[in-house]
XYZ file of C-alpha atoms in Angstrom:
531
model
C 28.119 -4.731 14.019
C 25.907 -3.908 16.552
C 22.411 -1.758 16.132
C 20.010 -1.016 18.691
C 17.303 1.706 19.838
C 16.842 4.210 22.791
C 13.929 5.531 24.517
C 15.276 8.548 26.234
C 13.967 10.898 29.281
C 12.483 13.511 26.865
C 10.572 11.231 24.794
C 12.914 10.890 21.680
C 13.547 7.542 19.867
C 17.070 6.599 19.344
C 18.823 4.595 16.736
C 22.474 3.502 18.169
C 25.102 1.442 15.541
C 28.873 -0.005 17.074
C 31.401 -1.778 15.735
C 32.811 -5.089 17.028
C 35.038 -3.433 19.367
C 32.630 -1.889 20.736
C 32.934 1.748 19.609
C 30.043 3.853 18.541
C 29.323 4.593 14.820
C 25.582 5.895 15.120
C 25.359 8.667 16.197
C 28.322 10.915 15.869
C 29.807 12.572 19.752
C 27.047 15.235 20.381
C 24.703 14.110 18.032
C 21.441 13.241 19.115
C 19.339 10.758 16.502
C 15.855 11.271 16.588
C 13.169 9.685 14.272
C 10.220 12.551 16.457
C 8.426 12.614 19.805
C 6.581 9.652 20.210
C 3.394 9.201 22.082
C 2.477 7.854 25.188
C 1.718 4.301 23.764
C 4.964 3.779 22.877
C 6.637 5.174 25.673
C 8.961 3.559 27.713
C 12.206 5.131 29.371
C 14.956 3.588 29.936
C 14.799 0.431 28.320
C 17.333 -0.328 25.268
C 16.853 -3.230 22.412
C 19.997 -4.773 20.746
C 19.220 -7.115 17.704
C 22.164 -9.058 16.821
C 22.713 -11.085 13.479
C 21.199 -13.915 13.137
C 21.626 -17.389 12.055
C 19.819 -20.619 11.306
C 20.492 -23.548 11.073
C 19.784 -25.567 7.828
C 16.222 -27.430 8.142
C 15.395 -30.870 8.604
C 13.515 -32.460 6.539
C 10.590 -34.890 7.856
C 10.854 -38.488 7.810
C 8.190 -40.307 5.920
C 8.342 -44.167 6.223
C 6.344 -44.532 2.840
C 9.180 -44.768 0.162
C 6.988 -43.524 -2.118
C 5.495 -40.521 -0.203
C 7.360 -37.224 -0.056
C 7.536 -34.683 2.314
C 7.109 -30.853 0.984
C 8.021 -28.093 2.720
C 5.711 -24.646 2.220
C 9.195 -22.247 2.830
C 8.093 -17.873 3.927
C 11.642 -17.765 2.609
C 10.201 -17.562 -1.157
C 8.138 -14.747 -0.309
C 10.993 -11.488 -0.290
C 10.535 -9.631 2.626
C 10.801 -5.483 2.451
C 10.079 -2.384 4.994
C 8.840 0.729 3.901
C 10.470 4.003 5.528
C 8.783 7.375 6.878
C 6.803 8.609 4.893
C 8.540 11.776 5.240
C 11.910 10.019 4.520
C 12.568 13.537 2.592
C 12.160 16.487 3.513
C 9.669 19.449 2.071
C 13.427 21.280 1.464
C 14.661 18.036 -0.444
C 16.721 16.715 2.620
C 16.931 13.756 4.583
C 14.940 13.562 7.744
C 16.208 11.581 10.408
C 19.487 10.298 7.862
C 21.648 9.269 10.581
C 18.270 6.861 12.313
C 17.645 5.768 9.088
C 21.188 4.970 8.393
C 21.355 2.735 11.487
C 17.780 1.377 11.049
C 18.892 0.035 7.236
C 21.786 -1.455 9.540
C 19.197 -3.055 11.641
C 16.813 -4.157 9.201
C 20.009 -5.926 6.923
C 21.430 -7.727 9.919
C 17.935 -9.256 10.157
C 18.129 -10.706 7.114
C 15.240 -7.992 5.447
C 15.485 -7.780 1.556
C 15.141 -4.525 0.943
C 13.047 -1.330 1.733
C 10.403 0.743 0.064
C 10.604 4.578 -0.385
C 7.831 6.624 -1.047
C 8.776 9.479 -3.794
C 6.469 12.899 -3.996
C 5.095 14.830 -6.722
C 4.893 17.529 -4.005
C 8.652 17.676 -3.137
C 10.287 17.085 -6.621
C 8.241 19.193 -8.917
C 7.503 21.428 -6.220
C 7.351 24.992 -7.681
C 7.841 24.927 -11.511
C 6.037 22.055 -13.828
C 9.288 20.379 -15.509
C 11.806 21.384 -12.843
C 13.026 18.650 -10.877
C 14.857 18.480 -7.637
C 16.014 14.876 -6.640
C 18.813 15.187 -4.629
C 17.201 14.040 -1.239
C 16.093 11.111 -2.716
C 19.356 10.229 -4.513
C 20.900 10.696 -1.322
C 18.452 7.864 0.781
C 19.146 5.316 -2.751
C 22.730 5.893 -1.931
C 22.674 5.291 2.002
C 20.388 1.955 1.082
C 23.092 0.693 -1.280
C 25.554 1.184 0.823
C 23.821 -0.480 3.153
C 23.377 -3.316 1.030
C 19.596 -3.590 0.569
C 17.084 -3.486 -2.581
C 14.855 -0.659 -3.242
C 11.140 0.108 -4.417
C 10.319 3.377 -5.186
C 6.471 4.421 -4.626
C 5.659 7.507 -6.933
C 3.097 9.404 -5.463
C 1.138 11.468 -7.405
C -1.416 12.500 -4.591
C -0.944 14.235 -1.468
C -1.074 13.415 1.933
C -2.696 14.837 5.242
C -0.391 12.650 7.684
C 2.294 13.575 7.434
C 1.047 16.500 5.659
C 2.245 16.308 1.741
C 0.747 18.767 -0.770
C 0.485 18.178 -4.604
C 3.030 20.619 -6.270
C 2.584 24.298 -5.379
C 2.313 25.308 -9.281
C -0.720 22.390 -9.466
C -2.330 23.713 -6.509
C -2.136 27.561 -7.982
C -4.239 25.737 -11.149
C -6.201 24.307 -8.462
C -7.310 27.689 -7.036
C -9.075 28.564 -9.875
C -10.187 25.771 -12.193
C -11.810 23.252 -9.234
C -12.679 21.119 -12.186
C -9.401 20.020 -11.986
C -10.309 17.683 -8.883
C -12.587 15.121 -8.106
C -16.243 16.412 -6.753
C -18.766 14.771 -4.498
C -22.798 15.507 -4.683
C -22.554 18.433 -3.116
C -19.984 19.775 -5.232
C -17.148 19.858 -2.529
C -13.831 19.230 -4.318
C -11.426 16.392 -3.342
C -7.867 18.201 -3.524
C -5.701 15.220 -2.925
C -5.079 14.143 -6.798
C -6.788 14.898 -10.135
C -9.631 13.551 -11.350
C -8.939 11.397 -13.759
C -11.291 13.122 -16.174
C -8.963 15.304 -16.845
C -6.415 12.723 -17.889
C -5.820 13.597 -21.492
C -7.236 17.354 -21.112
C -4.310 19.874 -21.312
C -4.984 21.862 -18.399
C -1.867 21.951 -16.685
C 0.200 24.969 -18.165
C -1.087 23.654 -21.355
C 0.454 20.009 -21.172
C -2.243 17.287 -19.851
C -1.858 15.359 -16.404
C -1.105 12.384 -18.967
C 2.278 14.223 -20.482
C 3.402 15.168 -17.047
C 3.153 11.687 -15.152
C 5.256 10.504 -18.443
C 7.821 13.512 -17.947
C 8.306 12.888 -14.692
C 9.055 9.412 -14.818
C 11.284 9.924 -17.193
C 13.206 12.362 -15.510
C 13.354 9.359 -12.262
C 14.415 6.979 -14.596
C 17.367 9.138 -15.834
C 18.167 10.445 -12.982
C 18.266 7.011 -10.781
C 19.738 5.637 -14.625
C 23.444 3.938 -11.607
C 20.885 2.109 -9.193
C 18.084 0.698 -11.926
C 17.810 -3.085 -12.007
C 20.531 -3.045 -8.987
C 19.808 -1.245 -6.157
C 16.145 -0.344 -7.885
C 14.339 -3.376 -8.747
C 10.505 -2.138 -8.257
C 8.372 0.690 -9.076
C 4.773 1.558 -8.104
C 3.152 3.470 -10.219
C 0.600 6.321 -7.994
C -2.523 5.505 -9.576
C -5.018 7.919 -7.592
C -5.663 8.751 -3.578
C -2.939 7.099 -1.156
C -1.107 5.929 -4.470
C -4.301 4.018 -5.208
C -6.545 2.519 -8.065
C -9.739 4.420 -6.325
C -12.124 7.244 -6.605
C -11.630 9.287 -3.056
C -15.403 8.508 -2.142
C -14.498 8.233 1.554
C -12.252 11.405 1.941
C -14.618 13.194 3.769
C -15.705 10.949 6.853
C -16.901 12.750 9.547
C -14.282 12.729 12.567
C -17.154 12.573 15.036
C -18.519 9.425 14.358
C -17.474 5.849 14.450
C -20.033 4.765 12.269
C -18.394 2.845 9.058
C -20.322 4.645 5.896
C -20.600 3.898 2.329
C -18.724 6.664 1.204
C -19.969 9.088 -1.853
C -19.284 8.786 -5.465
C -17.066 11.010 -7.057
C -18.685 11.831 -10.469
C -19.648 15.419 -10.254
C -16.952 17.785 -11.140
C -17.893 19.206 -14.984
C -15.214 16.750 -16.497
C -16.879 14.243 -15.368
C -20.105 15.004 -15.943
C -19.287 15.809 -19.313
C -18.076 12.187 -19.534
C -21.208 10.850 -18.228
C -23.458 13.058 -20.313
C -21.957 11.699 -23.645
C -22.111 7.931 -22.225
C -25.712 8.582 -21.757
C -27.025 10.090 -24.832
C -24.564 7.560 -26.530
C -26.760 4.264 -25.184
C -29.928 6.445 -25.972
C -30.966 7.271 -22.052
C -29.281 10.890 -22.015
C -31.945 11.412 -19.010
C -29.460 9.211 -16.924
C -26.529 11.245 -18.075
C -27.649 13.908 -15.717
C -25.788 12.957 -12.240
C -25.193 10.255 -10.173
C -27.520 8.392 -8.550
C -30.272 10.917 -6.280
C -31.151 7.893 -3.773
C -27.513 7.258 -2.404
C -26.491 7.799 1.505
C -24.033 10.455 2.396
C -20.700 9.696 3.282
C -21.247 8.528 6.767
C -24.277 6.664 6.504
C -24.617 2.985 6.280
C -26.307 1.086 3.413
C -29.555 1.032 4.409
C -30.585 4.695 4.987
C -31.203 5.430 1.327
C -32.854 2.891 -1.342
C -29.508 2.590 -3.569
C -27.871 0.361 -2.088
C -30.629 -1.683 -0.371
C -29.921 -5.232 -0.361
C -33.234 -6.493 -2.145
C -34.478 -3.893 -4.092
C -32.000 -1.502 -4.183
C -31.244 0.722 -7.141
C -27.776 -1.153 -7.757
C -29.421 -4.240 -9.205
C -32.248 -2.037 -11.746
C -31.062 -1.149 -15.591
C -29.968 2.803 -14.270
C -28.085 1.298 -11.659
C -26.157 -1.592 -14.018
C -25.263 1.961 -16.187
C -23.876 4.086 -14.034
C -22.263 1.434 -11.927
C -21.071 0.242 -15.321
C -19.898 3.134 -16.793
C -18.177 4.444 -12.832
C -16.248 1.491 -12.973
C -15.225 1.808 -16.280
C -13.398 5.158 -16.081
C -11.334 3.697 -13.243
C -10.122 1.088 -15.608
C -9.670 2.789 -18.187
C -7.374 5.332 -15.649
C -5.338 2.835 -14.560
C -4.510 1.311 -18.059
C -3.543 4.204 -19.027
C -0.772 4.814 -15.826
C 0.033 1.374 -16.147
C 0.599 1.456 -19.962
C 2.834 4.659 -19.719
C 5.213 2.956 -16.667
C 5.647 0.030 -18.403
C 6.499 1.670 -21.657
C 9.302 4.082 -19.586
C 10.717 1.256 -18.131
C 10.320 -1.281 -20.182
C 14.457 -1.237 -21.378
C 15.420 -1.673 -17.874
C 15.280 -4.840 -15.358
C 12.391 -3.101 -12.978
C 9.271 -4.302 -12.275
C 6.283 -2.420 -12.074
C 3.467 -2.845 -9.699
C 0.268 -0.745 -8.872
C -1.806 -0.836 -5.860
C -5.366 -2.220 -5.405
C -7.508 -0.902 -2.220
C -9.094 -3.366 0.202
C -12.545 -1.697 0.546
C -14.029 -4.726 2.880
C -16.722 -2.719 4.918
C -19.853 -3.890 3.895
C -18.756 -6.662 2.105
C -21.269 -9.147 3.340
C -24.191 -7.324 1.955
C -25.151 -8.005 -1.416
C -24.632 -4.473 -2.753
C -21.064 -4.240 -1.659
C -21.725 -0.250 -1.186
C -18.186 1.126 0.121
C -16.251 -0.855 -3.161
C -18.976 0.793 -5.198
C -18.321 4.307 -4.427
C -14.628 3.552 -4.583
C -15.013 2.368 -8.036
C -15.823 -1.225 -7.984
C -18.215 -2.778 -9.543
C -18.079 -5.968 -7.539
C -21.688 -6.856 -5.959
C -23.514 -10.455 -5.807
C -22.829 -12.696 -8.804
C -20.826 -9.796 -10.118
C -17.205 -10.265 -9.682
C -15.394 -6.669 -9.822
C -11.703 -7.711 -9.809
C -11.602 -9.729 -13.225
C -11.394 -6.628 -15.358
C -8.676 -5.082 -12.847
C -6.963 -8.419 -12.885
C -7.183 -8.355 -16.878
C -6.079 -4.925 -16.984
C -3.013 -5.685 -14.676
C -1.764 -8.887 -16.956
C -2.176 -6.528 -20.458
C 0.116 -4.103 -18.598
C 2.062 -6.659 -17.639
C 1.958 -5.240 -13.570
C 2.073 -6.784 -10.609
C -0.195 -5.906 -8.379
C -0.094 -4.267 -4.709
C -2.534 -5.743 -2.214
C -3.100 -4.224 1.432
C -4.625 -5.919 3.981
C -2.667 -9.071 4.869
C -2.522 -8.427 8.421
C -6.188 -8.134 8.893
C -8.775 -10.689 10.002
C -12.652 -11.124 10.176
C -12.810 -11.875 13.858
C -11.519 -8.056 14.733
C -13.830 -6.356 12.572
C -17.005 -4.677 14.332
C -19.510 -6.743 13.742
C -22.793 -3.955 12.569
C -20.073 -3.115 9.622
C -20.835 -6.565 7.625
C -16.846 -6.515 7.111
C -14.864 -9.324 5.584
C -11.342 -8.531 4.854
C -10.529 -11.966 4.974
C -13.085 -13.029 1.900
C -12.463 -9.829 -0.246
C -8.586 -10.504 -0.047
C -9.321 -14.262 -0.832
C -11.537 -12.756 -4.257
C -8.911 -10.670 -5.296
C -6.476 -13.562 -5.355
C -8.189 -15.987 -7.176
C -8.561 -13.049 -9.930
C -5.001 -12.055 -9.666
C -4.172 -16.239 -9.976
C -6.757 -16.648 -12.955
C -4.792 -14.111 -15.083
C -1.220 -14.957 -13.993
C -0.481 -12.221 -11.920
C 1.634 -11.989 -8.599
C 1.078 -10.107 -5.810
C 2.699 -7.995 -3.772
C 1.322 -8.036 0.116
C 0.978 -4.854 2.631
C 0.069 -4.489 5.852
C -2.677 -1.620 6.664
C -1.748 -1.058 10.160
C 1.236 0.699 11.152
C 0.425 0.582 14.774
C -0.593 -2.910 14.661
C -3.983 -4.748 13.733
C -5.188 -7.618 16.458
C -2.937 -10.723 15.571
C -1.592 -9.374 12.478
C 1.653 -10.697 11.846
C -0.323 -14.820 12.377
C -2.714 -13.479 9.866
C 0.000 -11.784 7.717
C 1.302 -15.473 7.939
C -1.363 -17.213 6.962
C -2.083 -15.100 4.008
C 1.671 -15.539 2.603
C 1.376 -19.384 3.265
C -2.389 -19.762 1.385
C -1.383 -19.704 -2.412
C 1.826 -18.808 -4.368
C 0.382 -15.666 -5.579
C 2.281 -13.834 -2.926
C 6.077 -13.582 -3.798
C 6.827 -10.111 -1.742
C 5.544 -8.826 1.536
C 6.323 -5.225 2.485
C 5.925 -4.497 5.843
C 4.614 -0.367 6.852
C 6.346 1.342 8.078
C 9.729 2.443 9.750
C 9.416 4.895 13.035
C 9.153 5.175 16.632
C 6.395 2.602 16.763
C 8.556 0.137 14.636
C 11.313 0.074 16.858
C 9.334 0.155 19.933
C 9.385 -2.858 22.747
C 6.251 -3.251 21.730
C 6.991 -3.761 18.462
C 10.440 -4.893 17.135
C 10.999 -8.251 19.235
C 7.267 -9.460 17.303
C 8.621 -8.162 14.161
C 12.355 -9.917 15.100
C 10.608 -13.203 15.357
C 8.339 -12.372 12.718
C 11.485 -12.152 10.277
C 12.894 -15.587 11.691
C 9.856 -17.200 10.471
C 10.458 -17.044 7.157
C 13.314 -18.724 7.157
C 11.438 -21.695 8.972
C 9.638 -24.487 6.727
C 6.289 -25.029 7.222
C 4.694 -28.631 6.848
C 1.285 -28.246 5.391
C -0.726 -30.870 7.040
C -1.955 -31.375 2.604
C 1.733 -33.481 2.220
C 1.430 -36.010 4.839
C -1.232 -39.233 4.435
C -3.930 -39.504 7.077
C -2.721 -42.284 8.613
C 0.681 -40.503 9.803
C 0.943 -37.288 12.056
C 4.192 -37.121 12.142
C 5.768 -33.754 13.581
C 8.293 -31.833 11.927
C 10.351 -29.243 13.952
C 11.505 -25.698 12.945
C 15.311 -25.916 12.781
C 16.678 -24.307 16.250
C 17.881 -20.663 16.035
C 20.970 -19.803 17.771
C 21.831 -17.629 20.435
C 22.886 -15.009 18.776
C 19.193 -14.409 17.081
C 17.070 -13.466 19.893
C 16.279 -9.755 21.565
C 18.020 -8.851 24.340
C 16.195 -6.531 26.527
C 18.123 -4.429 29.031
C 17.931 -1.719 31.532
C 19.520 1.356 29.904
């Protein structure tokens, strides 16, 4: 079997399958296969990719002279490797965009020894018009073509929208919407979020009567039954959507300005009347119901930095008085509390079957070398100097018994503008230790479909540091993947994890010996080619 991509003259991307003899598979005679235009990045006419399977040989292990030393290998092999596909894998109409790419892209990513592949599964498309009236047979359809195909599958359920590509939450939520605005999150100047529900409204019955609650659980239920063949086969993950981009977050920086670069602190996200209401009984309840009144009055805008309003001033700042330790507090609290609550009812629904479920944690790392931490603070993190934030998540996570999603891995401090006070590197590293503390693993992401500045070394590096890791999906299938650019880094990418590392921790200091990768044959590398 033979896959292999196309760049053609009108600027379509091309996924091509044949047999051993030669013949074509993918696409049919007449069919063109088209995963969308692509831009002018990615580009390239005329040149054609062909990955072929590949094959290592068995490793070598180092020679130590000491009898009584022993060589360990750190192997990327025990972290599983999956790719996620388009986001828009099905279609608003409950098809399958792009089915015959994807088909031969599943063929590509299997010969290259990938694991498995993650699917993101909408609110929007499969409880579209009526609450309790489910439509899954374009998703059914992709967990059929990835058996086949012989890969695993984790299914992301999304219970948020999206802007690219452009995702609504279901039609009938959005008609709610329209007229009760308290059913969304609201910044300070009362603009509503409309990209998931605040989770205020959590155990409120405000959606034809039933409460946000009773319809995450009813839909979930209806997944499991109706994916009941591939469970604990072809299905052995599920995220659970747990707020904005399928995150644990408040959406305090959905509103960035487009025409600036500058990296703000984002808002908080406390003032629809749900919440409110929440905060107004917190308040009178620790006998300061004068704080229960809004959120804080001295915080910057969306866009500004730290530093243009006294909250989250570095010495002096509102965080660290006894207002700002209660409505940090209490901010941070809620968010908890929402994600026990998800995470309780997935693990309850699929408890009786052999799926594991995960939930996603946001790396907010702008501004993280200032001692207020502002941007994880409006995103509902209470992490700020001698304050660690993540031990409550962590301990929420192992009471759930989750694993936990983790973004990020393919970015590094050196690439970060340097006014932002950014440390992706550090947060990550805090998150970790929390994660290792309570006994949790982690799954890894990349944030950067396009590509961050070294990423796949630093994706590397992070699977290598600790054995909290134990699966790495990489984001996301497309043009761009399969790209020239792209798919010979990924290719060899791949091929290192089945390479043994030597950490320079298992040899004495008195020998530096070198221990080679095993040689790859032939048959692995890209072969580029004029089309």
């Amino acid at each position: 079997m033979e896959v292999s991509a196309s760049y053609i003259s009108d600027s379509r991307f091309i996924v091509v399958a044949k047999n051993d003899s030669g013949n074509i598979l993918y696409p049919r005679p007449n069919h063109s296969v088209c995963f969308g235009q692509i831009t002018s990045r990615t580009q390239k006419p005329g040149l054609r990719f062909t990955t072929k399977a590949m094959r290592c040989e068995p490793a070598r292990p180092g020679h130590v002279s000491d009898s009584h030393s022993v060589t360990r290998f750190k192997l990327l092999d025990s972290v599983r490797l999956h790719v996620g596909l388009p986001m828009d894998a099905v279609s608003d109409s409950n098809t399958v965009n792009h089915a015959r790419a994807i088909a031969a892209g599943l063929k590509a990513l299997k010969l290259l020894g990938v694991e498995g592949v993650e699917l993101p599964v909408w609110w929007g498309i499969v409880e579209k018009e009526v609450n309790g009236k489910y439509e899954w047979s374009g998703y059914i359809a992709l967990a059929e073509m990835i058996q086949k195909a012989g890969l695993k599958l984790h299914v992301s359920l999304c219970f948020h929208a999206s802007k690219q590509p452009k995702i609504p939450l279901p039609r009938w939520v959005s008609m709610i919407g329209e007229s009760q605005f308290s059913i969304f999150f609201a910044d300070k100047s009362r603009q509503p979020c409309k990209e998931c529900l605040s989770l205020a409204v959590d155990d409120l019955s405000v959606l034809d009567g039933k409460t946000p609650m009773q319809v995450y659980q009813e839909f979930c239920e209806s997944f499991k039954s109706a994916f009941s063949p591939f469970m604990g086969s072809t299905i052995t993950g599920v995220t659970m959507g747990l707020g904005p981009d399928g995150e644990l977050r408040y959406p305090s920086h959905h509103c960035l300005a487009k025409s600036t670069n500058m990296s703000g602190v984002g808002e908080f996200q406390c003032y629809d009347k749900n919440m409110l209401n929440l905060l107004k009984q917190h308040a009178e309840a620790t006998g300061n119901p004068l704080w229960g009144l809004g959120g804080p009055h001295n915080a910057p805008d969306y866009d500004q930095p730290p530093n243009s309003n006294n909250f989250f001033s570095d010495y002096g700042g509102s965080w660290e008085s006894p207002y700002g330790d209660f409505f940090l507090s209490w901010y941070s609290s809620q968010l908890i509390s929402h994600g026990d609550r998800l995470l309780s009812l997935a693990s309850s629904t699929f408890r009786d079957t052999e799926v594991t479920v995960y939930g996603k944690v946001p790396l907010m790392y702008t501004w993280y070398r200032t001692r207020s931490h502002p941007s994880e603070l409006t995103t509902g993190f209470y992490n700020v100097a001698n304050r660690d934030g993540y031990e409550r998540v962590a301990e929420m996570f192992a009471r759930n018994s989750c694993k936990m999603i983790l973004p990020g891995m393919d970015l590094s401090d050196e690439h970060q503008p340097r006014e932002s006070l950014s440390s992706p590197e550090l947060l990550l590293a805090q998150i970790r230790t929390a994660c290792r503390k309570h006994g949790i693993k982690v799954s890894g992401q990349n944030s950067y479909v396009s590509g961050a500045p070294g990423g796949f070394e630093q994706i590397k590096k992070n699977l290598l540091s600790d054995n909290v890791v134990e699966l790495f999906t990489y984001q996301r299938m497309g043009a761009y993947f399969f790209s020239p650019e792209h798919f010979p880094s990924f290719t060899n990418f791949v091929r290192s994890f089945n390479q043994p590392i030597l950490h320079s921790d298992d040899l004495p200091m008195e020998q530096k010996q070198v221990v080679e990768p095993p040689s790859m044959s032939s048959e692995s590398s890209i072969k580029m080619q004029t089309a």
